[in-house]
CSV table of N, CA and C in Angstrom, one decimal:
chain,number,residue,atom,x,y,z
R,219,MET,N,1.7,11.0,-11.0
R,219,MET,CA,0.5,10.1,-10.7
R,219,MET,C,0.1,10.4,-9.3
R,220,GLN,N,-1.2,10.1,-9.0
R,220,GLN,CA,-1.7,10.3,-7.7
R,220,GLN,C,-1.9,8.9,-7.0
R,221,ILE,N,-1.6,8.9,-5.7
R,221,ILE,CA,-1.8,7.6,-5.0
R,221,ILE,C,-2.5,8.0,-3.7
R,222,LYS,N,-3.0,6.9,-3.0
R,222,LYS,CA,-3.6,7.0,-1.7
R,222,LYS,C,-3.0,6.0,-0.8
R,223,LEU,N,-2.4,6.4,0.3
R,223,LEU,CA,-1.8,5.4,1.2
R,223,LEU,C,-2.8,5.3,2.4
R,224,ASN,N,-3.4,4.2,2.7
R,224,ASN,CA,-4.4,4.1,3.7
R,224,ASN,C,-4.0,3.5,5.0
R,225,SER,N,-2.8,3.0,5.1
R,225,SER,CA,-2.3,2.4,6.3
R,225,SER,C,-0.8,2.6,6.5
R,226,ILE,N,-0.3,2.3,7.7
R,226,ILE,CA,1.1,2.4,8.0
R,226,ILE,C,1.8,1.4,7.1
R,227,GLN,N,1.3,0.2,6.9
R,227,GLN,CA,1.9,-0.8,6.0
R,227,GLN,C,2.0,-0.3,4.6
R,228,ASP,N,1.0,0.4,4.1
R,228,ASP,CA,1.0,1.0,2.7
R,228,ASP,C,2.2,1.9,2.6
R,229,VAL,N,2.4,2.8,3.6
R,229,VAL,CA,3.5,3.7,3.6
R,229,VAL,C,4.8,3.0,3.5
R,230,LYS,N,5.0,2.0,4.4
R,230,LYS,CA,6.2,1.2,4.4
R,230,LYS,C,6.5,0.5,3.0
R,231,ASP,N,5.4,-0.1,2.5
R,231,ASP,CA,5.6,-0.7,1.2
R,231,ASP,C,5.9,0.3,0.1
R,232,PHE,N,5.3,1.5,0.1
R,232,PHE,CA,5.7,2.5,-0.9
R,232,PHE,C,7.1,2.9,-0.7
R,233,VAL,N,7.6,3.2,0.5
R,233,VAL,CA,8.9,3.6,0.7
R,233,VAL,C,9.9,2.6,0.3
R,234,ASN,N,9.6,1.3,0.6
R,234,ASN,CA,10.5,0.2,0.1
R,234,ASN,C,10.6,0.1,-1.4
R,235,ALA,N,9.5,0.3,-2.1
R,235,ALA,CA,9.5,0.3,-3.5
R,235,ALA,C,10.3,1.5,-4.1
R,236,ALA,N,10.2,2.7,-3.4
R,236,ALA,CA,10.9,3.9,-3.9
R,236,ALA,C,12.4,3.7,-3.7
R,237,ASN,N,12.8,3.0,-2.6
R,237,ASN,CA,14.2,2.8,-2.3
R,237,ASN,C,14.8,1.8,-3.3
R,238,LYS,N,14.1,1.0,-3.9
R,238,LYS,CA,14.6,0.0,-4.9
R,238,LYS,C,14.9,0.7,-6.2
R,239,SER,N,14.3,1.9,-6.4
R,239,SER,CA,14.5,2.6,-7.7
R,239,SER,C,15.7,3.5,-7.6
R,240,ALA,N,16.4,3.6,-8.7
R,240,ALA,CA,17.6,4.5,-8.8
R,240,ALA,C,17.2,6.0,-9.1
R,241,LYS,N,16.0,6.2,-9.4
R,241,LYS,CA,15.5,7.5,-9.7
R,241,LYS,C,15.2,8.4,-8.5
R,242,GLU,N,15.2,9.7,-8.6
R,242,GLU,CA,14.8,10.6,-7.5
R,242,GLU,C,13.3,10.6,-7.6
R,243,ILE,N,12.7,10.4,-6.4
R,243,ILE,CA,11.2,10.3,-6.3
R,243,ILE,C,10.8,11.2,-5.2
R,244,ASP,N,9.9,12.1,-5.5
R,244,ASP,CA,9.3,13.0,-4.5
R,244,ASP,C,7.8,12.8,-4.3
R,245,VAL,N,7.3,13.1,-3.2
R,245,VAL,CA,5.9,13.0,-2.9
R,245,VAL,C,5.4,14.4,-2.5
R,246,LYS,N,4.4,14.9,-3.1
R,246,LYS,CA,3.9,16.2,-2.8
R,246,LYS,C,2.4,16.1,-2.3
R,247,SER,N,2.2,16.8,-1.2
R,247,SER,CA,0.9,16.9,-0.5
R,247,SER,C,0.7,18.4,-0.2
R,248,GLY,N,-0.2,19.0,-1.0
R,248,GLY,CA,-0.5,20.4,-0.8
R,248,GLY,C,0.8,21.2,-1.3
R,249,ARG,N,1.3,22.0,-0.4
R,249,ARG,CA,2.5,22.8,-0.7
R,249,ARG,C,3.8,22.1,-0.2
R,250,TYR,N,3.7,21.0,0.4
R,250,TYR,CA,4.8,20.3,1.0
R,250,TYR,C,5.3,19.1,0.0
R,251,SER,N,6.6,19.0,-0.1
R,251,SER,CA,7.2,18.0,-0.9
R,251,SER,C,8.3,17.3,-0.1
R,252,VAL,N,8.3,15.9,-0.1
R,252,VAL,CA,9.3,15.2,0.6
R,252,VAL,C,9.9,14.1,-0.3
R,253,ASP,N,11.1,13.6,0.1
R,253,ASP,CA,11.7,12.5,-0.6
R,253,ASP,C,10.9,11.2,-0.3
R,254,ALA,N,10.5,10.5,-1.3
R,254,ALA,CA,9.7,9.3,-1.2
R,254,ALA,C,10.5,8.2,-0.6
R,255,LYS,N,11.8,8.3,-0.5
R,255,LYS,CA,12.6,7.3,0.1
R,255,LYS,C,12.8,7.4,1.6
R,256,SER,N,12.2,8.5,2.1
R,256,SER,CA,12.3,8.8,3.6
R,256,SER,C,11.0,8.4,4.3
R,257,LEU,N,11.1,7.4,5.2
R,257,LEU,CA,9.9,7.0,5.9
R,257,LEU,C,9.5,8.1,6.8
R,258,LEU,N,10.4,8.8,7.5
R,258,LEU,CA,10.0,9.9,8.4
R,258,LEU,C,9.4,11.0,7.6
R,259,GLY,N,9.9,11.3,6.4
R,259,GLY,CA,9.4,12.4,5.6
R,259,GLY,C,8.0,12.0,5.1
R,260,MET,N,7.7,10.8,4.8
R,260,MET,CA,6.4,10.4,4.3
R,260,MET,C,5.4,10.5,5.4
R,261,PHE,N,5.8,10.2,6.7
R,261,PHE,CA,4.8,10.3,7.8
R,261,PHE,C,4.6,11.8,8.2
R,262,SER,N,5.4,12.7,7.7
R,262,SER,CA,5.2,14.1,8.0
R,262,SER,C,4.1,14.7,7.1
R,263,LEU,N,3.7,14.0,6.1
R,263,LEU,CA,2.7,14.5,5.2
R,263,LEU,C,1.3,14.2,5.7
R,264,ASP,N,0.3,14.9,5.2
R,264,ASP,CA,-1.1,14.6,5.4
R,264,ASP,C,-1.5,13.5,4.5
R,265,LEU,N,-1.5,12.3,5.0
R,265,LEU,CA,-1.8,11.1,4.1
R,265,LEU,C,-3.3,10.8,4.1
R,266,SER,N,-4.1,11.6,4.7
R,266,SER,CA,-5.6,11.4,4.7
R,266,SER,C,-6.1,11.7,3.3
R,267,CYS,N,-5.4,12.5,2.5
R,267,CYS,CA,-5.8,12.8,1.2
R,267,CYS,C,-4.8,12.2,0.2
R,268,PRO,N,-5.2,12.1,-1.1
R,268,PRO,CA,-4.3,11.6,-2.1
R,268,PRO,C,-3.1,12.5,-2.2
R,269,VAL,N,-1.9,11.9,-2.6
R,269,VAL,CA,-0.7,12.6,-2.8
R,269,VAL,C,-0.2,12.4,-4.2
R,270,ASP,N,0.6,13.4,-4.7
R,270,ASP,CA,1.2,13.3,-6.0
R,270,ASP,C,2.6,12.7,-5.9
R,271,VAL,N,2.9,11.7,-6.8
R,271,VAL,CA,4.2,11.1,-6.9
R,271,VAL,C,4.9,11.7,-8.1
R,272,ILE,N,6.1,12.3,-7.9
R,272,ILE,CA,6.9,12.9,-8.9
R,272,ILE,C,8.2,12.2,-9.1
R,273,VAL,N,8.4,11.6,-10.3
R,273,VAL,CA,9.7,10.9,-10.6
R,273,VAL,C,10.5,11.7,-11.5
R,274,SER,N,11.8,11.9,-11.2
R,274,SER,CA,12.7,12.7,-12.1
R,274,SER,C,13.0,11.7,-13.3
R,275,GLY,N,12.8,12.2,-14.5
R,275,GLY,CA,13.1,11.4,-15.6
R,275,GLY,C,12.0,10.4,-15.9
R,276,GLU,N,12.3,9.4,-16.6
R,276,GLU,CA,11.3,8.3,-16.9
R,276,GLU,C,11.2,7.3,-15.8
R,277,PRO,N,10.0,7.1,-15.2
R,277,PRO,CA,9.9,6.1,-14.1
R,277,PRO,C,10.2,4.7,-14.6
R,278,ASP,N,10.9,3.9,-13.7
R,278,ASP,CA,11.2,2.5,-14.1
R,278,ASP,C,9.9,1.7,-13.9
R,279,MET,N,9.8,0.6,-14.7
R,279,MET,CA,8.6,-0.2,-14.7
R,279,MET,C,8.4,-0.9,-13.4
R,280,GLU,N,9.5,-1.3,-12.7
R,280,GLU,CA,9.4,-2.1,-11.5
R,280,GLU,C,8.8,-1.2,-10.4
R,281,PHE,N,9.2,0.1,-10.3
R,281,PHE,CA,8.6,1.0,-9.4
R,281,PHE,C,7.1,1.2,-9.7
R,282,THR,N,6.8,1.5,-11.0
R,282,THR,CA,5.5,1.8,-11.4
R,282,THR,C,4.5,0.6,-11.1
R,283,GLU,N,5.0,-0.6,-11.3
R,283,GLU,CA,4.2,-1.8,-11.0
R,283,GLU,C,4.0,-2.0,-9.5
R,284,ALA,N,5.1,-1.7,-8.7
R,284,ALA,CA,5.0,-1.9,-7.3
R,284,ALA,C,4.0,-0.9,-6.6
R,285,ILE,N,3.8,0.3,-7.2
R,285,ILE,CA,2.9,1.2,-6.5
R,285,ILE,C,1.5,1.3,-7.2
R,286,GLN,N,1.3,0.4,-8.2
R,286,GLN,CA,0.1,0.4,-8.9
R,286,GLN,C,-1.1,0.2,-8.0
R,287,LYS,N,-0.9,-0.6,-7.0
R,287,LYS,CA,-2.0,-0.9,-6.0
R,287,LYS,C,-2.5,0.3,-5.2
R,288,PHE,N,-1.6,1.4,-5.2
R,288,PHE,CA,-2.0,2.6,-4.5
R,288,PHE,C,-2.6,3.7,-5.4
R,289,SER,N,-2.7,3.4,-6.7
R,289,SER,CA,-3.2,4.4,-7.6
R,289,SER,C,-4.7,4.6,-7.3
R,290,ILE,N,-5.1,5.9,-7.6
R,290,ILE,CA,-6.5,6.2,-7.4
R,290,ILE,C,-7.1,6.6,-8.8
């Protein structure tokens, strides 16, 4: 799924939601991919453009609902 994080608070909220999930979650921007549970990793991406969220296995509903507000 693609999301857009528009502010620092959006990034913090996204990382908090990812940390509550037991799944492995990666975020990809261009050719770079980082762990979605890493705040520092998230800030290393170009967040001016939409990014791809990649969940290993079936994403849990709690995580999906928590990041729904960032969907584009």
